XYZ file of C-alpha atoms in Angstrom:
686
model
C -8.418 -51.284 -38.654
C -4.716 -50.731 -38.357
C -3.166 -47.857 -40.347
C -0.982 -48.743 -43.327
C 2.705 -47.874 -42.927
C 3.353 -46.124 -46.220
C 6.964 -45.514 -45.204
C 7.577 -49.202 -45.164
C 5.542 -49.734 -48.319
C 7.770 -47.167 -50.203
C 10.645 -49.484 -49.922
C 8.964 -51.609 -52.639
C 8.493 -49.695 -55.939
C 4.906 -49.789 -57.065
C 3.946 -50.115 -60.826
C 2.424 -46.977 -62.145
C -0.793 -47.502 -64.054
C -0.769 -46.172 -67.707
C -4.330 -47.104 -68.558
C -7.674 -47.744 -66.761
C -7.092 -51.494 -67.035
C -5.242 -53.163 -64.092
C -1.496 -53.276 -64.680
C 0.055 -56.731 -65.302
C 2.028 -58.396 -62.511
C 5.493 -57.017 -62.379
C 8.758 -58.546 -61.077
C 8.256 -56.457 -57.894
C 5.294 -58.588 -56.943
C 7.367 -61.671 -57.414
C 10.131 -60.260 -55.259
C 7.607 -59.391 -52.584
C 6.212 -62.843 -52.429
C 9.646 -64.433 -52.337
C 10.573 -62.114 -49.497
C 7.400 -63.100 -47.620
C 8.023 -66.809 -48.164
C 11.609 -66.596 -47.004
C 10.735 -64.608 -43.925
C 7.830 -66.906 -42.911
C 10.172 -69.940 -43.287
C 12.843 -68.246 -41.065
C 10.213 -67.528 -38.423
C 8.906 -71.126 -38.543
C 12.391 -72.451 -37.767
C 12.843 -70.367 -34.577
C 13.105 -72.486 -31.429
C 12.156 -71.244 -27.954
C 15.333 -70.290 -25.982
C 13.741 -71.530 -22.762
C 10.628 -73.493 -21.661
C 8.745 -70.411 -20.531
C 8.594 -69.031 -24.107
C 7.705 -72.258 -25.744
C 3.977 -71.448 -25.880
C 4.559 -68.089 -27.573
C 7.152 -69.419 -30.071
C 5.128 -72.576 -30.956
C 1.965 -70.501 -31.599
C 3.937 -68.135 -33.916
C 5.767 -70.888 -35.760
C 2.386 -72.620 -36.532
C 1.008 -69.443 -37.882
C 4.139 -68.856 -39.993
C 3.829 -72.328 -41.534
C 0.309 -71.547 -42.682
C 1.515 -68.303 -44.168
C 4.243 -70.264 -46.058
C 1.443 -72.278 -47.715
C -0.415 -69.095 -48.623
C 2.741 -67.375 -50.120
C 3.846 -70.531 -51.971
C 0.475 -70.757 -53.712
C 0.489 -67.023 -54.637
C 4.030 -67.201 -55.822
C 3.259 -70.368 -57.964
C 0.177 -68.715 -59.488
C 1.848 -65.464 -60.197
C 4.918 -67.182 -61.784
C 3.179 -70.056 -63.639
C 0.130 -68.248 -64.977
C 1.619 -64.801 -65.432
C -1.294 -63.618 -63.294
C -1.701 -60.316 -61.620
C -1.858 -59.207 -57.992
C -4.588 -56.647 -57.350
C -3.200 -53.379 -56.069
C -5.060 -53.782 -52.714
C -3.654 -57.267 -52.226
C -0.134 -56.003 -53.011
C -0.415 -53.187 -50.491
C -1.764 -55.547 -47.845
C 1.074 -58.096 -48.433
C 3.632 -55.426 -48.166
C 2.184 -54.512 -44.723
C 2.257 -58.203 -43.752
C 5.946 -58.193 -44.654
C 6.529 -55.379 -42.172
C 4.653 -57.252 -39.392
C 6.681 -60.377 -40.084
C 9.982 -58.455 -39.970
C 8.913 -57.127 -36.540
C 8.096 -60.678 -35.440
C 11.534 -61.850 -36.544
C 13.179 -59.044 -34.689
C 11.190 -59.785 -31.529
C 12.102 -63.465 -31.690
C 15.804 -62.655 -32.210
C 15.673 -60.222 -29.275
C 14.163 -62.963 -27.027
C 16.833 -65.403 -28.046
C 19.529 -62.947 -27.115
C 18.112 -61.985 -23.707
C 19.104 -63.604 -20.432
C 16.529 -66.100 -19.348
C 15.992 -64.449 -15.952
C 15.238 -61.196 -17.718
C 12.766 -62.946 -19.944
C 10.738 -64.210 -16.930
C 10.926 -60.788 -15.325
C 9.529 -59.142 -18.469
C 7.190 -61.916 -19.506
C 4.132 -59.652 -19.319
C 5.607 -57.027 -21.616
C 6.783 -59.731 -24.029
C 3.290 -61.266 -24.119
C 1.920 -57.861 -24.839
C 4.385 -57.372 -27.740
C 3.394 -60.710 -29.273
C -0.270 -59.847 -28.806
C 0.013 -56.492 -30.560
C 1.844 -57.946 -33.458
C -0.627 -60.814 -33.767
C -3.535 -58.267 -33.674
C -1.838 -56.332 -36.565
C -1.520 -59.531 -38.521
C -5.205 -60.420 -37.842
C -6.228 -56.952 -39.106
C -4.218 -57.377 -42.316
C -5.582 -60.853 -42.964
C -9.086 -59.513 -42.530
C -8.597 -56.914 -45.256
C -6.657 -59.188 -47.555
C -8.950 -59.514 -50.617
C -9.111 -63.304 -50.819
C -11.920 -63.441 -53.423
C -9.622 -61.518 -55.844
C -6.797 -64.044 -55.392
C -6.717 -67.366 -57.216
C -6.405 -69.664 -54.235
C -7.472 -73.267 -53.824
C -10.231 -74.077 -51.324
C -7.770 -75.819 -48.972
C -5.565 -72.695 -48.798
C -8.618 -70.474 -48.231
C -9.699 -72.710 -45.338
C -6.196 -72.469 -43.835
C -6.237 -68.638 -44.090
C -9.646 -68.592 -42.398
C -8.237 -70.813 -39.633
C -5.248 -68.446 -39.230
C -7.650 -65.473 -38.990
C -9.555 -67.135 -36.171
C -6.369 -68.083 -34.360
C -5.063 -64.514 -34.510
C -8.398 -63.079 -33.305
C -8.109 -65.323 -30.182
C -4.739 -63.794 -29.181
C -4.717 -62.743 -25.560
C -2.159 -60.421 -23.959
C -2.632 -61.999 -20.472
C 0.353 -63.708 -18.993
C 0.228 -67.436 -18.479
C -0.539 -68.073 -14.803
C 2.347 -70.549 -14.655
C 4.806 -67.977 -15.877
C 3.532 -65.356 -13.529
C 3.769 -67.743 -10.635
C 7.412 -68.536 -11.572
C 8.279 -64.823 -11.594
C 6.633 -64.279 -8.164
C 8.541 -67.235 -6.777
C 11.925 -65.817 -8.063
C 11.195 -62.462 -6.622
C 10.128 -64.037 -3.295
C 13.405 -65.964 -3.201
C 15.335 -62.708 -3.728
C 13.574 -61.101 -0.801
C 14.359 -64.131 1.427
C 18.072 -63.946 0.473
C 17.937 -60.290 1.497
C 16.890 -61.515 4.882
C 19.908 -63.997 4.845
C 17.757 -67.037 4.391
C 19.639 -69.684 2.402
C 17.523 -70.937 -0.530
C 16.216 -74.546 -0.237
C 18.013 -76.738 -2.764
C 14.895 -78.498 -4.015
C 13.218 -75.171 -4.584
C 16.231 -73.684 -6.325
C 16.476 -76.771 -8.512
C 12.788 -76.555 -9.554
C 13.133 -72.845 -10.450
C 16.225 -73.379 -12.639
C 14.536 -76.343 -14.403
C 11.553 -74.169 -15.236
C 13.732 -71.384 -16.536
C 15.822 -73.856 -18.526
C 19.273 -73.466 -16.805
C 20.577 -76.925 -16.361
C 24.411 -76.916 -15.965
C 27.536 -74.913 -15.319
C 27.773 -73.837 -18.900
C 24.296 -72.452 -19.064
C 24.926 -70.760 -15.679
C 28.051 -69.051 -17.018
C 26.215 -67.950 -20.176
C 23.353 -66.557 -18.016
C 25.688 -64.570 -15.808
C 27.536 -63.109 -18.677
C 24.325 -62.155 -20.377
C 22.793 -60.559 -17.202
C 26.019 -58.593 -16.563
C 26.025 -57.275 -20.137
C 22.399 -56.276 -19.895
C 22.926 -54.575 -16.571
C 25.848 -52.659 -18.035
C 23.747 -51.581 -21.018
C 20.896 -50.589 -18.677
C 18.293 -52.244 -20.804
C 15.612 -52.438 -18.158
C 15.700 -49.772 -15.451
C 12.567 -51.314 -13.784
C 14.260 -54.664 -13.233
C 17.919 -53.667 -12.814
C 17.970 -54.364 -9.033
C 16.414 -57.770 -9.448
C 18.879 -58.577 -12.339
C 21.822 -57.678 -10.149
C 20.525 -59.882 -7.416
C 20.008 -62.758 -9.902
C 23.626 -62.569 -10.948
C 24.594 -63.629 -7.414
C 21.745 -66.130 -7.249
C 22.825 -67.840 -10.453
C 26.463 -67.860 -9.381
C 25.420 -69.456 -6.068
C 23.259 -71.990 -7.799
C 26.057 -72.908 -10.249
C 28.302 -73.899 -7.366
C 25.641 -75.533 -5.127
C 23.610 -77.296 -7.750
C 26.130 -78.284 -10.409
C 29.410 -78.172 -8.568
C 32.515 -76.151 -9.186
C 33.124 -75.977 -12.917
C 36.175 -77.467 -14.601
C 38.700 -74.726 -15.460
C 39.388 -74.636 -19.224
C 42.933 -75.043 -20.447
C 43.163 -71.352 -21.376
C 41.996 -70.114 -17.966
C 44.278 -72.534 -16.138
C 47.549 -71.953 -17.947
C 47.318 -68.442 -19.358
C 48.288 -65.093 -17.964
C 46.345 -64.009 -14.856
C 46.169 -60.637 -13.328
C 44.169 -58.603 -10.927
C 40.473 -58.906 -11.645
C 41.074 -60.687 -14.945
C 38.562 -60.105 -17.597
C 37.734 -62.011 -20.811
C 38.792 -60.931 -23.333
C 42.188 -59.779 -22.005
C 42.072 -56.146 -20.972
C 44.734 -53.945 -22.675
C 47.449 -52.933 -20.192
C 46.886 -49.248 -20.747
C 43.283 -49.623 -19.571
C 44.277 -51.097 -16.234
C 44.865 -49.034 -13.101
C 48.555 -49.233 -12.063
C 47.475 -49.640 -8.523
C 44.686 -52.294 -8.556
C 45.412 -53.545 -12.114
C 41.674 -53.585 -12.654
C 39.850 -52.079 -15.635
C 39.661 -48.344 -14.971
C 36.159 -47.031 -14.718
C 36.994 -43.335 -13.956
C 40.593 -42.621 -15.032
C 42.199 -39.520 -13.606
C 45.606 -37.815 -14.003
C 47.708 -36.919 -10.962
C 50.379 -34.149 -10.669
C 53.097 -36.544 -11.916
C 51.208 -37.139 -15.217
C 50.313 -40.754 -14.475
C 46.787 -41.986 -14.812
C 44.967 -44.069 -12.181
C 41.476 -45.157 -11.437
C 39.802 -42.523 -9.250
C 38.958 -44.922 -6.349
C 42.361 -46.447 -6.238
C 44.367 -43.164 -6.198
C 41.935 -41.540 -3.803
C 42.500 -44.360 -1.302
C 46.305 -44.138 -1.867
C 46.288 -40.336 -1.103
C 43.802 -40.807 1.752
C 46.232 -43.305 3.352
C 48.763 -40.441 3.756
C 50.948 -41.022 0.691
C 52.333 -37.961 -0.999
C 54.091 -39.681 -3.890
C 53.036 -41.141 -7.312
C 52.706 -44.929 -6.779
C 54.221 -45.685 -10.178
C 57.059 -43.198 -10.569
C 57.781 -42.555 -6.868
C 57.766 -38.797 -7.631
C 56.576 -36.396 -4.921
C 53.236 -34.975 -5.878
C 53.222 -31.204 -5.990
C 49.411 -31.191 -5.353
C 46.655 -33.817 -4.990
C 44.258 -32.487 -7.609
C 42.832 -35.192 -9.841
C 42.111 -34.296 -13.527
C 39.623 -36.580 -15.392
C 41.266 -38.353 -18.297
C 38.097 -38.152 -20.601
C 39.965 -39.277 -23.720
C 41.052 -42.474 -22.107
C 37.709 -43.032 -20.530
C 36.043 -42.824 -24.009
C 38.516 -45.341 -25.367
C 37.763 -47.756 -22.501
C 34.026 -47.296 -22.945
C 34.285 -48.016 -26.695
C 36.423 -51.095 -26.028
C 33.853 -52.369 -23.449
C 31.009 -52.001 -25.984
C 33.006 -53.925 -28.667
C 33.887 -56.718 -26.220
C 30.477 -56.841 -24.538
C 32.095 -55.973 -21.186
C 29.860 -54.076 -18.709
C 31.142 -50.509 -18.174
C 29.669 -48.814 -15.113
C 31.829 -45.711 -15.326
C 31.345 -42.334 -13.706
C 28.104 -40.748 -14.764
C 28.904 -37.149 -15.301
C 25.234 -36.187 -15.653
C 24.122 -37.744 -12.351
C 27.412 -36.874 -10.647
C 28.005 -40.239 -8.983
C 29.416 -43.634 -9.937
C 26.808 -45.807 -11.661
C 28.069 -48.760 -9.615
C 26.910 -46.984 -6.466
C 23.324 -47.246 -7.599
C 23.819 -51.006 -8.003
C 24.444 -51.759 -4.326
C 22.101 -54.669 -3.718
C 21.720 -56.525 -0.437
C 20.407 -59.679 -2.099
C 23.411 -59.776 -4.444
C 25.777 -59.262 -1.519
C 24.109 -61.950 0.566
C 24.173 -64.376 -2.441
C 27.947 -63.673 -2.872
C 28.501 -64.263 0.833
C 26.669 -67.590 0.685
C 28.689 -68.606 -2.383
C 31.975 -67.800 -0.688
C 30.991 -69.685 2.442
C 29.887 -72.712 0.440
C 33.105 -72.805 -1.621
C 35.409 -72.417 1.342
C 33.624 -75.197 3.233
C 33.863 -77.315 0.063
C 37.606 -76.548 -0.161
C 38.122 -77.532 3.447
C 36.703 -80.971 2.739
C 38.000 -81.542 -0.826
C 39.207 -85.040 -1.058
C 41.162 -84.821 -4.287
C 43.448 -82.520 -6.129
C 41.033 -82.253 -9.042
C 38.136 -81.249 -6.834
C 40.352 -78.692 -4.959
C 41.412 -77.199 -8.339
C 37.814 -76.707 -9.270
C 36.905 -75.056 -6.084
C 39.989 -72.826 -5.994
C 39.154 -71.870 -9.596
C 35.690 -70.779 -8.461
C 37.117 -68.851 -5.622
C 39.539 -67.066 -7.975
C 36.638 -66.073 -10.253
C 34.495 -64.862 -7.303
C 37.458 -62.769 -6.011
C 38.369 -61.234 -9.347
C 35.973 -58.347 -9.066
C 34.413 -56.378 -6.219
C 35.735 -55.504 -2.794
C 32.747 -57.184 -1.232
C 33.400 -60.492 -2.895
C 37.093 -60.339 -1.786
C 36.016 -59.577 1.731
C 33.446 -62.467 1.825
C 35.999 -64.978 0.519
C 38.627 -63.949 3.057
C 36.115 -63.761 5.931
C 35.038 -67.335 5.210
C 38.635 -68.411 5.886
C 39.939 -69.024 2.358
C 43.455 -67.616 2.790
C 44.903 -70.223 5.194
C 43.354 -72.919 2.995
C 44.884 -71.512 -0.221
C 48.488 -71.258 1.112
C 49.284 -74.986 1.077
C 48.285 -75.225 -2.569
C 51.138 -72.831 -3.541
C 53.420 -75.790 -3.001
C 51.245 -78.202 -5.032
C 52.811 -80.443 -7.636
C 49.812 -79.778 -9.915
C 50.612 -76.692 -12.091
C 46.980 -75.732 -12.506
C 46.131 -75.841 -8.812
C 49.300 -73.815 -7.966
C 48.413 -71.244 -10.537
C 44.782 -70.952 -9.538
C 45.799 -70.651 -5.830
C 48.404 -67.923 -6.289
C 45.985 -66.019 -8.571
C 43.204 -66.249 -6.072
C 45.601 -64.735 -3.476
C 46.565 -62.069 -5.907
C 42.910 -61.069 -6.400
C 42.250 -61.257 -2.664
C 45.301 -59.085 -1.881
C 43.740 -56.073 -3.667
C 41.543 -55.512 -0.564
C 43.574 -53.768 2.142
C 42.112 -55.868 4.963
C 43.166 -59.024 3.084
C 46.764 -57.759 2.881
C 46.998 -57.987 6.602
C 45.437 -61.515 6.545
C 48.066 -62.721 4.018
C 51.027 -61.009 5.757
C 50.010 -62.464 9.168
C 49.050 -65.929 7.860
C 51.432 -68.602 9.075
C 53.869 -69.428 6.180
C 52.165 -66.849 3.861
C 55.281 -65.067 2.610
C 57.335 -68.314 2.550
C 54.651 -69.845 0.295
C 54.893 -66.903 -2.102
C 58.668 -67.079 -2.089
C 58.359 -70.825 -2.981
C 56.357 -69.939 -6.038
C 58.844 -67.148 -7.022
C 61.699 -69.629 -6.811
C 60.243 -72.845 -8.033
C 56.833 -72.128 -9.540
C 55.669 -74.681 -12.072
C 54.955 -71.957 -14.699
C 56.175 -68.508 -15.472
C 52.591 -67.291 -14.922
C 52.561 -68.563 -11.430
C 55.864 -66.800 -10.684
C 54.541 -63.709 -12.258
C 51.384 -63.561 -10.174
C 53.431 -64.310 -7.007
C 55.516 -61.209 -7.805
C 52.345 -59.255 -8.463
C 51.028 -60.405 -5.100
C 54.109 -59.043 -3.409
C 53.643 -55.774 -5.273
C 50.180 -55.557 -3.912
C 51.189 -56.299 -0.361
C 54.033 -53.734 -0.493
C 51.577 -50.883 -1.023
C 51.293 -50.772 2.699
C 54.331 -49.005 4.140
C 54.910 -51.328 7.111
C 54.629 -54.428 4.903
C 56.950 -52.864 2.295
C 59.675 -52.508 4.866
C 59.137 -55.987 6.227
C 59.318 -57.472 2.722
C 62.389 -55.498 1.833
C 64.232 -56.814 4.845
C 63.581 -60.415 3.730
C 66.575 -61.178 1.644
C 64.876 -64.212 0.085
C 62.156 -61.992 -1.295
C 64.725 -59.575 -2.822
C 66.916 -62.375 -4.207
C 64.048 -64.140 -5.930
C 62.566 -60.887 -7.331
C 65.996 -59.989 -8.846
C 66.356 -63.482 -10.314
C 62.919 -63.186 -11.855
C 63.774 -59.706 -13.310
C 66.725 -61.237 -15.093
C 64.979 -64.190 -16.734
C 61.707 -65.259 -18.064
C 59.240 -63.578 -20.427
C 58.784 -59.761 -20.480
C 55.539 -59.788 -18.523
C 57.215 -61.627 -15.763
C 60.115 -59.226 -15.599
C 57.691 -56.337 -15.561
C 55.851 -57.595 -12.520
C 59.225 -58.398 -10.721
C 60.624 -54.946 -11.401
C 57.282 -53.357 -10.364
C 57.581 -55.159 -7.020
C 61.250 -54.059 -6.592
C 60.260 -50.501 -7.430
C 57.643 -50.605 -4.717
C 60.184 -51.939 -2.166
C 62.551 -49.155 -3.229
C 60.061 -46.651 -1.942
C 61.412 -47.227 1.505
C 64.892 -45.815 2.192
C 65.757 -48.498 4.685
C 65.330 -51.196 1.944
C 67.868 -49.668 -0.442
C 70.894 -51.358 1.104
C 69.196 -54.758 0.952
C 68.164 -54.116 -2.669
C 71.760 -53.079 -3.688
C 73.176 -56.099 -1.868
C 70.715 -58.354 -3.704
C 71.961 -57.140 -7.128
C 69.064 -54.920 -8.069
C 71.248 -52.394 -9.789
C 72.798 -54.898 -12.159
C 69.518 -56.599 -13.004
C 67.832 -53.234 -13.684
C 70.757 -52.190 -16.010
C 70.440 -55.457 -17.809
C 66.700 -54.949 -18.280
C 67.325 -51.520 -19.959
C 68.310 -53.267 -23.101
C 64.705 -54.540 -23.548
C 62.274 -51.858 -24.573
C 59.330 -53.954 -23.207
C 60.610 -53.551 -19.539
C 62.803 -50.426 -19.825
C 60.174 -48.224 -18.231
C 60.156 -50.266 -14.963
C 63.924 -50.773 -14.992
C 64.764 -47.045 -15.320
C 62.197 -46.218 -12.607
C 63.985 -48.629 -10.309
C 67.331 -46.961 -10.907
C 65.833 -43.505 -10.304
C 64.288 -44.700 -7.083
C 67.645 -46.223 -5.956
C 69.472 -42.987 -6.786
C 66.918 -40.924 -4.935
C 66.989 -42.823 -1.671
C 70.697 -43.537 -1.039
C 71.776 -45.842 -3.783
C 73.432 -43.296 -6.074
C 76.925 -44.515 -5.470
C 75.877 -48.144 -6.290
C 74.331 -46.998 -9.521
C 77.356 -44.869 -10.652
C 79.751 -47.654 -9.746
C 77.912 -50.203 -11.877
C 79.479 -50.638 -15.252
C 77.828 -48.742 -18.068
C 75.189 -47.106 -15.970
C 75.590 -43.572 -17.364
C 75.801 -44.674 -21.077
C 72.724 -46.916 -20.695
C 70.692 -44.141 -19.056
C 71.637 -41.743 -21.887
C 70.614 -44.427 -24.297
C 67.242 -44.460 -22.759
C 66.976 -40.708 -23.049
C 67.617 -41.090 -26.755
C 65.285 -43.980 -27.618
C 63.007 -44.692 -24.732
C 59.315 -43.904 -24.238
C 58.260 -40.522 -22.769
C 58.002 -41.973 -19.323
C 61.372 -43.798 -19.692
C 63.102 -40.646 -20.871
C 61.563 -38.666 -17.884
C 62.851 -41.229 -15.278
C 66.291 -41.521 -17.077
C 66.722 -37.777 -16.891
C 65.653 -37.793 -13.230
C 68.159 -40.596 -12.428
C 70.999 -38.725 -14.151
C 70.200 -35.468 -12.260
C 70.319 -37.337 -8.970
C 73.593 -39.092 -9.892
C 75.229 -35.853 -10.969
C 74.048 -34.012 -7.776
C 75.040 -36.711 -5.345
C 78.185 -38.119 -6.930
C 79.523 -34.854 -8.270
C 82.276 -34.678 -10.922
C 82.607 -38.453 -11.261
C 79.148 -38.657 -12.763
C 79.155 -35.357 -14.629
C 82.494 -35.990 -16.293
C 81.325 -39.375 -17.567
C 78.101 -37.701 -18.771
C 80.102 -35.071 -20.636
C 82.059 -37.713 -22.515
C 78.876 -39.124 -24.129
C 78.664 -38.196 -27.783
C 75.847 -35.786 -28.592
C 74.708 -35.413 -25.007
C 73.934 -31.729 -25.569
C 71.559 -32.571 -28.395
C 69.870 -35.310 -26.261
C 69.263 -32.861 -23.416
C 68.045 -30.197 -25.765
C 65.582 -32.519 -27.586
C 64.060 -33.693 -24.272
C 63.808 -30.118 -23.055
C 61.627 -29.294 -26.047
C 59.621 -32.428 -26.570
C 59.353 -34.407 -23.332
C 56.697 -34.609 -20.689
C 56.338 -31.731 -18.232
C 58.454 -33.473 -15.612
C 60.845 -34.715 -18.390
C 61.439 -31.150 -19.657
C 62.043 -29.942 -16.164
C 64.560 -32.737 -15.431
C 66.259 -32.188 -18.792
C 66.606 -28.446 -18.027
C 68.199 -29.285 -14.604
C 70.509 -31.716 -16.253
C 71.485 -29.088 -18.870
C 72.211 -26.534 -16.172
C 74.464 -29.063 -14.271
C 76.234 -29.904 -17.508
C 76.883 -26.254 -18.499
C 78.069 -25.335 -14.969
C 80.509 -28.260 -14.991
C 81.797 -27.190 -18.416
C 82.199 -23.612 -17.202
C 84.079 -24.872 -14.101
C 86.367 -26.984 -16.181
C 87.143 -24.070 -18.522
C 87.800 -21.782 -15.565
C 90.066 -24.316 -13.967
C 91.931 -24.755 -17.249
C 92.226 -20.988 -17.601
C 93.557 -20.614 -14.094
C 96.168 -23.305 -14.716
C 97.268 -21.662 -18.004
C 97.593 -18.180 -16.548
C 98.933 -19.024 -13.073
C 102.524 -17.509 -12.186
C 104.074 -20.853 -12.130
C 102.769 -21.637 -15.590
C 103.919 -18.251 -16.960
C 107.492 -18.584 -15.391
C 107.808 -22.036 -16.847
C 106.653 -20.774 -20.297
C 109.210 -17.819 -20.177
C 112.088 -20.087 -19.211
C 111.350 -22.451 -22.018
C 111.168 -19.576 -24.492
C 114.543 -18.116 -23.383
C 116.255 -21.423 -23.627
């Protein structure tokens, strides 16, 4: 006999007897019966989320319907006849309430799980249902039916329910077990690079209850969420493999899905995520969601993998600010990581960040040969499909799938490119269909994150010309924006940065994009220009293309001021100081940024002014000195700016004070020179 859960019973206040006679029925008994009836009805309405759970769900709903009849009769008798519930019956019914609550929780959990995980865990689920059914059977056995006023029909139904509960068996249905074995066998075959037979794949998915692109997408999202939450360590490897299998089946069995209007016309970015990832959570190098944010010597934050590769490639500067790094130590940004982790939990986005306890990235433990082979098969299938697509609509669907496949994971990007996607995508950049053009340029953007793919794009025939075409005449701002972001990605390689900077059409179109369009488009254009300005040999081409003027114009917009002032600082640092100082209003605008900009903007504005003063001398310093309140601006940044900002402000203050001292000394020398004294004496005598 199962033990009573007095903790759960205590949630229902019990009537205290005040005499030897049984206490009359209280409102608490009525509330208990109404709660039982409501809960039994809710359970009876549950539907199996997939065919493999139909037997368990159907059995439980039948039992719940019988319980509804029992509770209805007890409630009617207790209400209509003002009868009483024996104390033993009341206690037993309260325990039945607890069991039903656990049944409801189990049903809800099953409905929320991925279907593949359900089949993997079918034996544990069957055992959970059996244990709860056994508890219900025990409680029905001790329910004092002779003491309850029940009709013969209801008594017969309760007896039937008792017998049904006693027959509960924890054994897994042989059909379900065979399906699980078949799925695991298919995973092992995929690991050996055996392409699944389509008829076999179709049969498996029909049995699991996945029957279209929508259900495939839902299954993938659910599996990825469960993997991120680490809900089943035993089956994690199989679940990771099944993500790739379901994605492959979605394309092979049901065809490339039709892009929704939102996903076809909205903002795209590296490794796009739904919902839209906040900009501060993206790595400035890869533009992916940061998993392990770290701070470099310049104060900027990057994802550890991205900045490690950047430094490992021989770079000694901060990718975002262009500042020379005084050291290459990486400091974990734990506060930002906690914010990203919390956001991921709220948005149901998997977060496989750095596990400080185990000392290695969680994603490293998820390397899975079956998942990789399934991704390779998917990429090959889609590229072959694209090569033979007879219509624009079909091509758009396939390119959309390629974009989604390339949005995360270096392996996926490598598989798509190795299958030959890049040469096939380039012609679509000139498509008259805005959706197809946008999907194609975004797919290239996502592919370009992988360094090997940068070479493929740069060396593809007509690759740069196709991107320039989108910059100049893209059907949407989003397409132009992603073309600029692709150039930014390509320019992270030094040799390609120089090659792109020498292409005057690239510079001209980026400058034009930085002067018009929405703020996000301007930001990407200015970011690409900043990357090109990292090479001294590009400065003359950038100045000739009008970069200085466009950057100064952008300073008036707080949304893009950070990128614009960084461009001016980079130009001043690498030989463009004279062009900056000659531009109308450059000094006043930079001082304005020091007054009202963000911390990073103030830092770069101070750096730019220091460079201008040092390289252009008195022409720059004298104009700076004429700015009202410049001493207060410098003093304020010295006390409240970033580390680099305070240092640059201190340097600017020293330059300003030395210039003032030199001016005063020159004025004193003029006033006390012999010629000046003689002239003054002659004037006094006359």
